[in-house]
Amino acid sequence: MKIQEKYSLKNLNTFGVDVSAKYFAEVKDVDDLKYAIEFAKINHFEILFLGGGSNILFTEDFGGLVIKLNLKGISEEFLNENEVLVTAKAGENWHEFVQFCLSENYGGLENLSLIPGNVGTSPMQNIGAYGTEIKDTFVKCKVLNIQTLEIEEFNKEECGFGYRDSIFKGEVRGKCVILEVTFKLSTKNHQIKTEYGAIKNELDKLGIENPTIQDVSRAVISIRQSKLPDPQILGNAGSFFKNPTIPLQQFTEVQNSYPQMPNYPNGEMVKIPAGWLIEQCGWKGKQVGNVASHELQALVIVNKTGNATGKEIYDFSTMIIESVKDKFGIGLEREVNIV
Ligand code: EPU
């Protein structure tokens, strides 16, 4: 494995921001990974682990060692005639992994089709879409402890999954790196999840009454393609902000002024779609310099000209946060990792 100097990260982040890493290594197995970590430790370099680069915004060049995780491989272990454990290494592309599972007729991940990124980063933010999150099928993950260089295992409870959240974003952030993830999937009698409105509509449009898991995947792909920009064409990192959750009382007050505000109550809290708040502030499709809010989904910020700097994108997101705060008194939190 080679450690390279002054390495461009432009093609390794889905925003397509033109920054470089002082040092860069691409690791294909655990030995490579340990070597790269030791190299950084000896030289007192900061380390940044990079998966698919789909949830990161670089605002400047990175002065340490970027380690691109390229561990590959998928294995299966049948538990009984209904269930299989499928383990994928961190560097497997998420969507290709989902498609592999569908080709084997393993059910459980179909609603998560076409989410950008790699398997190794999926637990960090408990990726989710269309009524499903990875915590629904997640069993365990293996990680490398950066301090001790020992391999450890985290089960579902230990991962502390929440909405776009896990222990890997909190307590153990920067202390370990995910090597592989194991999911428990169904081999027959699949549970088809179509409660999420848009999926039902899409299946109706396709004239499908009794959908298979492959049909659900096709519907999800079609919905995502209809409103989410393809990072290969227009740089972006999916939802830039989390959907805010506010106390019921605050919601009631805001709703007095905006009765049409979409909302998802959950006990004493109410989740509001950030995309709606941003659109109401007039940002949808609006461009400032090289950056814009996507014209079909305001929650997605795009590198409109391909020449945006990370700082420009960050400043644009700050303007959005400020105007949502001014108009609704609601604080938006960035979902994308800022470096
Ligand atoms: N909305 C607007 N204007 C917009 C965008 C959305 O009014 O510009 C309204 C919609 O009309 C709808 C509501 O907001 O009433 C929800 O919109 P949508 O179904 O598109 O979902 P979302 O809450 O904006 C979340 C995830 C997406 C995921 C979709 C589908 C977050 C932060 N985002 O978006 O995840 O694909 O649900 O399940 O939770 C991602 O994380 O990168 C991502 C794309």
Short mmCIF file of C-alpha atoms and ligand atoms in Angstrom, two decimals:
data_model
loop_
_atom_site.label_atom_id
_atom_site.label_comp_id
_atom_site.label_asym_id
_atom_site.label_seq_id
_atom_site.Cartn_x
_atom_site.Cartn_y
_atom_site.Cartn_z
CA MET A 1 0.00 0.00 0.00
CA LYS A 2 1.28 3.43 -0.99
CA ILE A 3 0.90 6.58 1.06
CA GLN A 4 0.51 9.39 -1.44
CA GLU A 5 1.12 13.10 -0.93
CA LYS A 6 -1.04 16.09 -1.90
CA TYR A 7 -3.88 13.92 -3.19
CA SER A 8 -6.97 15.47 -4.79
CA LEU A 9 -10.26 14.53 -3.11
CA LYS A 10 -12.46 16.06 -5.83
CA ASN A 11 -13.63 12.68 -7.13
CA LEU A 12 -13.94 11.21 -3.63
CA ASN A 13 -16.67 13.51 -2.27
CA THR A 14 -20.10 13.59 -3.89
CA PHE A 15 -20.25 17.41 -3.62
CA GLY A 16 -17.31 17.40 -6.05
CA VAL A 17 -15.50 19.99 -3.96
CA ASP A 18 -11.91 20.53 -5.12
CA VAL A 19 -9.77 19.99 -2.02
CA SER A 20 -6.73 17.87 -1.33
CA ALA A 21 -5.34 15.70 1.45
CA LYS A 22 -1.78 16.23 2.62
CA TYR A 23 -1.46 12.40 2.77
CA PHE A 24 -3.71 9.74 1.31
CA ALA A 25 -3.92 5.95 1.56
CA GLU A 26 -6.40 3.50 0.09
CA VAL A 27 -6.74 0.39 2.25
CA LYS A 28 -8.00 -2.98 0.97
CA ASP A 29 -7.68 -5.07 4.15
CA VAL A 30 -7.21 -4.79 7.91
CA ASP A 31 -3.41 -5.08 7.70
CA ASP A 32 -3.26 -2.10 5.30
CA LEU A 33 -5.55 -0.20 7.63
CA LYS A 34 -3.41 -0.90 10.71
CA TYR A 35 -0.29 0.16 8.79
CA ALA A 36 -1.89 3.44 7.71
CA ILE A 37 -3.07 4.20 11.27
CA GLU A 38 0.42 3.48 12.66
CA PHE A 39 1.93 5.78 10.01
CA ALA A 40 -0.37 8.60 11.12
CA LYS A 41 0.29 7.96 14.81
CA ILE A 42 4.08 7.99 14.40
CA ASN A 43 3.90 11.25 12.45
CA HIS A 44 1.22 12.82 14.66
CA PHE A 45 -1.14 13.27 11.70
CA GLU A 46 -4.83 13.69 12.14
CA ILE A 47 -6.75 10.84 10.44
CA LEU A 48 -9.92 11.10 8.38
CA PHE A 49 -11.65 7.89 7.30
CA LEU A 50 -13.47 8.16 4.03
CA GLY A 51 -16.16 5.81 2.77
CA GLY A 52 -18.26 6.76 -0.25
CA GLY A 53 -17.78 10.49 0.48
CA SER A 54 -21.53 11.02 0.22
CA ASN A 55 -22.19 12.69 3.57
CA ILE A 56 -19.22 15.00 3.93
CA LEU A 57 -18.48 18.61 3.12
CA PHE A 58 -14.83 19.63 2.93
CA THR A 59 -14.46 23.33 3.66
CA GLU A 60 -10.67 23.31 3.31
CA ASP A 61 -7.71 21.07 2.40
CA PHE A 62 -7.14 18.29 4.92
CA GLY A 63 -3.75 18.60 6.63
CA GLY A 64 -3.47 14.98 7.84
CA LEU A 65 -3.92 11.47 6.43
CA VAL A 66 -7.11 10.53 4.60
CA ILE A 67 -7.69 6.78 4.70
CA LYS A 68 -10.09 5.59 2.01
CA LEU A 69 -11.73 2.35 3.15
CA ASN A 70 -11.88 -0.09 0.28
CA LEU A 71 -12.42 -3.41 2.08
CA LYS A 72 -14.60 -5.63 -0.14
CA GLY A 73 -16.54 -8.86 0.18
CA ILE A 74 -19.99 -10.24 1.02
CA SER A 75 -20.70 -13.48 2.91
CA GLU A 76 -23.88 -15.28 3.93
CA GLU A 77 -24.85 -17.61 6.76
CA PHE A 78 -28.29 -19.24 6.70
CA LEU A 79 -29.93 -19.25 10.13
CA ASN A 80 -32.98 -21.33 9.22
CA GLU A 81 -35.23 -21.65 6.19
CA ASN A 82 -36.60 -18.13 6.65
CA GLU A 83 -33.60 -16.04 7.63
CA VAL A 84 -30.06 -15.34 6.51
CA LEU A 85 -27.24 -13.30 8.02
CA VAL A 86 -25.51 -11.27 5.32
CA THR A 87 -22.20 -9.58 6.11
CA ALA A 88 -20.68 -6.94 3.86
CA LYS A 89 -17.30 -5.31 4.24
CA ALA A 90 -17.14 -1.54 4.76
CA GLY A 91 -15.99 -0.64 1.24
CA GLU A 92 -18.93 -2.28 -0.55
CA ASN A 93 -21.09 0.30 -2.31
CA TRP A 94 -24.45 0.46 -0.47
CA HIS A 95 -26.75 0.33 -3.49
CA GLU A 96 -24.80 -2.49 -5.15
CA PHE A 97 -25.04 -4.41 -1.87
CA VAL A 98 -28.82 -3.87 -1.75
CA GLN A 99 -29.08 -5.04 -5.36
CA PHE A 100 -27.00 -8.14 -4.54
CA CYS A 101 -29.44 -8.98 -1.70
CA LEU A 102 -32.40 -8.53 -4.06
CA SER A 103 -30.80 -10.76 -6.69
CA GLU A 104 -30.54 -13.48 -4.02
CA ASN A 105 -34.14 -12.68 -2.98
CA TYR A 106 -33.14 -11.55 0.53
CA GLY A 107 -35.68 -9.08 1.91
CA GLY A 108 -35.33 -6.15 4.31
CA LEU A 109 -33.17 -3.56 2.57
CA GLU A 110 -35.28 -2.86 -0.54
CA ASN A 111 -36.69 0.45 0.78
CA LEU A 112 -33.10 1.66 1.13
CA SER A 113 -32.29 1.27 -2.58
CA LEU A 114 -30.19 3.95 -4.28
CA ILE A 115 -28.93 5.60 -1.09
CA PRO A 116 -25.45 6.86 -1.93
CA GLY A 117 -22.44 5.80 0.14
CA ASN A 118 -20.83 2.61 1.37
CA VAL A 119 -21.88 -0.16 3.75
CA GLY A 120 -19.29 0.91 6.34
CA THR A 121 -20.81 4.31 6.90
CA SER A 122 -24.44 3.15 6.88
CA PRO A 123 -24.61 2.54 10.66
CA MET A 124 -23.06 5.90 11.53
CA GLN A 125 -26.14 7.87 10.64
CA ASN A 126 -28.54 4.92 10.71
CA ILE A 127 -29.43 5.57 7.07
CA GLY A 128 -33.12 5.59 6.37
CA ALA A 129 -35.72 6.19 3.71
CA TYR A 130 -39.35 5.35 2.94
CA GLY A 131 -40.29 4.00 6.35
CA THR A 132 -37.16 1.87 6.89
CA GLU A 133 -33.88 2.42 8.72
CA ILE A 134 -30.88 0.10 8.82
CA LYS A 135 -31.49 -0.50 12.52
CA ASP A 136 -34.52 -2.60 11.45
CA THR A 137 -32.26 -5.34 10.01
CA PHE A 138 -28.88 -4.54 11.59
CA VAL A 139 -27.42 -7.31 13.77
CA LYS A 140 -23.81 -6.32 14.52
CA CYS A 141 -20.73 -4.65 13.14
CA LYS A 142 -17.03 -5.31 13.51
CA VAL A 143 -14.80 -2.31 14.16
CA LEU A 144 -11.10 -1.67 14.57
CA ASN A 145 -10.24 0.17 17.77
CA ILE A 146 -7.89 2.93 16.61
CA GLN A 147 -6.09 3.13 19.94
CA THR A 148 -5.45 -0.58 20.59
CA LEU A 149 -5.69 -1.82 16.96
CA GLU A 150 -7.87 -4.68 18.28
CA ILE A 151 -11.01 -5.81 16.50
CA GLU A 152 -14.21 -5.32 18.52
CA GLU A 153 -17.87 -6.06 17.91
CA PHE A 154 -20.92 -3.87 18.54
CA ASN A 155 -24.42 -5.37 18.64
CA LYS A 156 -27.54 -3.39 17.81
CA GLU A 157 -28.20 -2.15 21.36
CA GLU A 158 -24.59 -1.02 21.77
CA CYS A 159 -24.86 1.09 18.60
CA GLY A 160 -27.45 3.39 20.20
CA PHE A 161 -29.34 4.01 16.95
CA GLY A 162 -31.64 7.04 16.69
CA TYR A 163 -32.96 9.20 13.84
CA ARG A 164 -29.88 9.71 11.63
CA ASP A 165 -27.80 9.00 14.71
CA SER A 166 -25.66 6.36 16.47
CA ILE A 167 -22.85 5.94 18.98
CA PHE A 168 -20.43 6.34 16.03
CA LYS A 169 -21.45 10.00 15.73
CA GLY A 170 -21.19 10.49 19.51
CA GLU A 171 -19.37 8.56 22.22
CA VAL A 172 -17.01 6.51 20.01
CA ARG A 173 -16.56 9.09 17.26
CA GLY A 174 -12.96 9.02 16.06
CA LYS A 175 -12.17 6.04 18.31
CA CYS A 176 -12.97 3.18 15.96
CA VAL A 177 -13.50 2.43 12.30
CA ILE A 178 -16.22 0.14 10.99
CA LEU A 179 -14.86 -2.89 9.08
CA GLU A 180 -18.00 -4.85 8.25
CA VAL A 181 -21.71 -4.89 8.96
CA THR A 182 -24.07 -7.87 9.40
CA PHE A 183 -27.78 -7.74 8.61
CA LYS A 184 -30.53 -10.31 9.26
CA LEU A 185 -32.65 -10.62 6.13
CA SER A 186 -35.63 -12.75 5.17
CA THR A 187 -35.36 -15.49 2.55
CA LYS A 188 -39.12 -15.93 2.10
CA ASN A 189 -42.46 -14.53 3.33
CA HIS A 190 -40.92 -11.08 3.03
CA GLN A 191 -42.43 -8.22 4.97
CA ILE A 192 -43.33 -5.69 2.29
CA LYS A 193 -43.26 -2.11 3.59
CA THR A 194 -45.35 0.19 1.45
CA GLU A 195 -46.98 2.35 4.16
CA TYR A 196 -44.91 5.30 3.06
CA GLY A 197 -47.35 7.12 0.79
CA ALA A 198 -45.09 7.73 -2.18
CA ILE A 199 -44.34 3.99 -2.57
CA LYS A 200 -48.02 3.05 -2.79
CA ASN A 201 -48.62 5.74 -5.43
CA GLU A 202 -45.62 4.62 -7.44
CA LEU A 203 -46.71 0.94 -7.34
CA ASP A 204 -50.22 2.00 -8.39
CA LYS A 205 -48.73 3.90 -11.31
CA LEU A 206 -46.83 0.77 -12.32
CA GLY A 207 -50.07 -1.23 -11.97
CA ILE A 208 -48.61 -3.55 -9.31
CA GLU A 209 -51.04 -4.87 -6.68
CA ASN A 210 -49.02 -7.54 -4.87
CA PRO A 211 -45.49 -6.19 -4.95
CA THR A 212 -42.36 -8.30 -4.50
CA ILE A 213 -39.30 -6.89 -2.73
CA GLN A 214 -37.83 -6.28 -6.19
CA ASP A 215 -40.94 -4.23 -7.14
CA VAL A 216 -40.57 -2.14 -3.96
CA SER A 217 -36.94 -1.49 -4.86
CA ARG A 218 -37.93 -0.42 -8.38
CA ALA A 219 -40.57 1.95 -6.96
CA VAL A 220 -38.07 3.48 -4.51
CA ILE A 221 -35.48 3.93 -7.27
CA SER A 222 -38.05 5.63 -9.44
CA ILE A 223 -39.18 8.02 -6.63
CA ARG A 224 -35.61 8.90 -5.69
CA GLN A 225 -34.62 9.49 -9.31
CA SER A 226 -37.64 11.74 -9.80
CA LYS A 227 -36.63 14.24 -7.11
CA LEU A 228 -33.13 13.62 -5.84
CA PRO A 229 -30.25 14.80 -8.03
CA ASP A 230 -27.68 12.22 -9.22
CA PRO A 231 -24.33 13.24 -7.65
CA GLN A 232 -22.55 12.09 -10.84
CA ILE A 233 -24.38 14.89 -12.66
CA LEU A 234 -24.99 17.50 -9.95
CA GLY A 235 -22.77 17.44 -6.85
CA ASN A 236 -24.74 16.97 -3.60
CA ALA A 237 -24.82 14.98 -0.36
CA GLY A 238 -28.52 14.13 -0.15
CA SER A 239 -30.43 15.80 2.68
CA PHE A 240 -28.19 18.55 4.00
CA PHE A 241 -30.20 19.02 7.22
CA LYS A 242 -32.04 16.69 9.59
CA ASN A 243 -35.78 17.09 9.89
CA PRO A 244 -36.18 19.09 13.13
CA THR A 245 -38.17 17.71 16.05
CA ILE A 246 -39.87 20.33 18.22
CA PRO A 247 -41.96 20.13 21.43
CA LEU A 248 -45.72 19.81 20.93
CA GLN A 249 -46.37 23.19 22.54
CA GLN A 250 -43.98 25.02 20.22
CA PHE A 251 -45.55 23.20 17.28
CA THR A 252 -49.05 24.33 18.29
CA GLU A 253 -47.87 27.95 18.42
CA VAL A 254 -46.18 27.80 14.99
CA GLN A 255 -49.16 25.94 13.52
CA ASN A 256 -51.45 28.83 14.47
CA SER A 257 -49.64 30.96 11.91
CA TYR A 258 -48.99 28.14 9.41
CA PRO A 259 -51.94 25.71 9.57
CA GLN A 260 -50.81 23.94 6.39
CA MET A 261 -47.44 22.91 7.89
CA PRO A 262 -46.86 19.14 7.36
CA ASN A 263 -46.05 17.38 10.65
CA TYR A 264 -45.36 13.94 12.10
CA PRO A 265 -46.27 13.83 15.82
CA ASN A 266 -44.34 11.38 18.00
CA GLY A 267 -45.39 11.49 21.67
CA GLU A 268 -44.59 14.91 23.12
CA MET A 269 -42.51 15.86 20.07
CA VAL A 270 -43.40 16.71 16.47
CA LYS A 271 -41.14 16.20 13.45
CA ILE A 272 -41.40 18.87 10.74
CA PRO A 273 -40.00 18.30 7.22
CA ALA A 274 -37.04 20.65 6.83
CA GLY A 275 -37.65 20.68 3.06
CA TRP A 276 -41.02 22.35 3.62
CA LEU A 277 -39.60 24.99 6.01
CA ILE A 278 -36.81 25.80 3.56
CA GLU A 279 -39.21 26.01 0.62
CA GLN A 280 -41.50 28.36 2.59
CA CYS A 281 -38.52 30.67 3.12
CA GLY A 282 -38.20 30.95 -0.66
CA TRP A 283 -35.01 28.89 -1.04
CA LYS A 284 -36.25 26.09 -3.26
CA GLY A 285 -34.34 26.25 -6.57
CA LYS A 286 -32.63 29.48 -5.51
CA GLN A 287 -28.99 29.95 -6.53
CA VAL A 288 -26.33 32.09 -4.85
CA GLY A 289 -23.00 32.04 -6.71
CA ASN A 290 -22.14 28.41 -7.45
CA VAL A 291 -24.56 26.90 -4.92
CA ALA A 292 -28.30 26.24 -4.97
CA SER A 293 -31.10 24.53 -3.13
CA HIS A 294 -32.36 21.73 -5.41
CA GLU A 295 -35.38 22.74 -7.48
CA LEU A 296 -37.24 19.47 -6.73
CA GLN A 297 -36.27 18.96 -3.06
CA ALA A 298 -35.29 22.03 -1.04
CA LEU A 299 -33.54 19.94 1.61
CA VAL A 300 -30.77 19.05 -0.84
CA ILE A 301 -28.03 21.61 -1.47
CA VAL A 302 -26.29 21.26 -4.85
CA ASN A 303 -22.97 22.32 -6.33
CA LYS A 304 -24.84 23.98 -9.17
CA THR A 305 -21.94 24.98 -11.41
CA GLY A 306 -19.54 22.24 -10.32
CA ASN A 307 -17.16 24.96 -9.14
CA ALA A 308 -18.48 25.60 -5.63
CA THR A 309 -16.02 25.63 -2.76
CA GLY A 310 -16.89 23.92 0.50
CA LYS A 311 -16.92 27.30 2.22
CA GLU A 312 -19.52 28.64 -0.26
CA ILE A 313 -21.74 25.60 0.35
CA TYR A 314 -21.32 25.98 4.11
CA ASP A 315 -22.17 29.70 3.99
CA PHE A 316 -25.23 28.95 1.86
CA SER A 317 -26.40 26.45 4.49
CA THR A 318 -25.90 29.08 7.19
CA MET A 319 -28.15 31.51 5.29
CA ILE A 320 -30.84 28.83 5.14
CA ILE A 321 -30.54 28.09 8.87
CA GLU A 322 -30.85 31.81 9.67
CA SER A 323 -33.92 32.41 7.53
CA VAL A 324 -35.74 29.33 8.88
CA LYS A 325 -34.92 30.51 12.41
CA ASP A 326 -36.20 34.03 11.63
CA LYS A 327 -39.44 32.92 10.01
CA PHE A 328 -40.41 29.91 12.14
CA GLY A 329 -38.20 30.10 15.25
CA ILE A 330 -37.05 26.54 14.44
CA GLY A 331 -33.36 25.60 14.46
CA LEU A 332 -32.08 23.35 11.67
CA GLU A 333 -29.20 20.98 12.32
CA ARG A 334 -26.81 19.94 9.55
CA GLU A 335 -26.86 16.24 8.75
CA VAL A 336 -23.75 16.34 6.57
CA ASN A 337 -20.35 16.08 8.32
CA ILE A 338 -18.38 19.30 8.01
CA VAL A 339 -14.60 18.98 7.78
N1 EPU B 1 -41.33 19.08 1.19
C1 EPU B 1 -41.62 20.34 0.73
N2 EPU B 1 -40.71 20.97 -0.07
C2 EPU B 1 -39.54 20.39 -0.42
C3 EPU B 1 -39.24 19.10 0.06
C4 EPU B 1 -40.15 18.46 0.87
O1 EPU B 1 -42.66 20.90 1.01
O2 EPU B 1 -38.78 21.02 -1.17
C5 EPU B 1 -42.32 18.37 2.01
C6 EPU B 1 -43.02 17.27 1.18
O3 EPU B 1 -44.09 17.76 0.50
C7 EPU B 1 -43.42 16.29 2.23
C8 EPU B 1 -42.33 16.40 3.27
O4 EPU B 1 -41.69 17.66 3.04
O5 EPU B 1 -44.63 16.65 2.84
C9 EPU B 1 -41.36 15.25 3.28
O6 EPU B 1 -40.61 15.23 2.06
P1 EPU B 1 -39.88 13.88 1.55
O7 EPU B 1 -40.84 12.75 1.48
O8 EPU B 1 -39.12 14.22 0.31
O9 EPU B 1 -38.90 13.46 2.70
P2 EPU B 1 -37.88 14.32 3.59
O10 EPU B 1 -38.38 14.26 4.99
O11 EPU B 1 -37.61 15.63 3.00
C10 EPU B 1 -36.46 12.22 4.30
C11 EPU B 1 -35.01 11.84 4.36
C12 EPU B 1 -34.51 11.45 2.97
C13 EPU B 1 -35.34 10.27 2.49
C14 EPU B 1 -36.83 10.72 2.46
C15 EPU B 1 -37.74 9.58 2.08
C16 EPU B 1 -34.09 13.14 6.21
C17 EPU B 1 -33.18 14.26 6.61
N3 EPU B 1 -34.23 12.95 4.89
O12 EPU B 1 -36.56 13.40 3.50
O13 EPU B 1 -33.17 10.99 3.11
O14 EPU B 1 -34.95 9.86 1.18
O15 EPU B 1 -37.22 11.15 3.77
O16 EPU B 1 -37.87 8.67 3.13
O17 EPU B 1 -34.64 12.46 7.07
C18 EPU B 1 -30.88 11.67 3.00
O18 EPU B 1 -30.82 11.45 4.20
O19 EPU B 1 -29.89 12.06 2.34
C19 EPU B 1 -32.17 11.52 2.31
C20 EPU B 1 -32.33 11.84 1.03
#
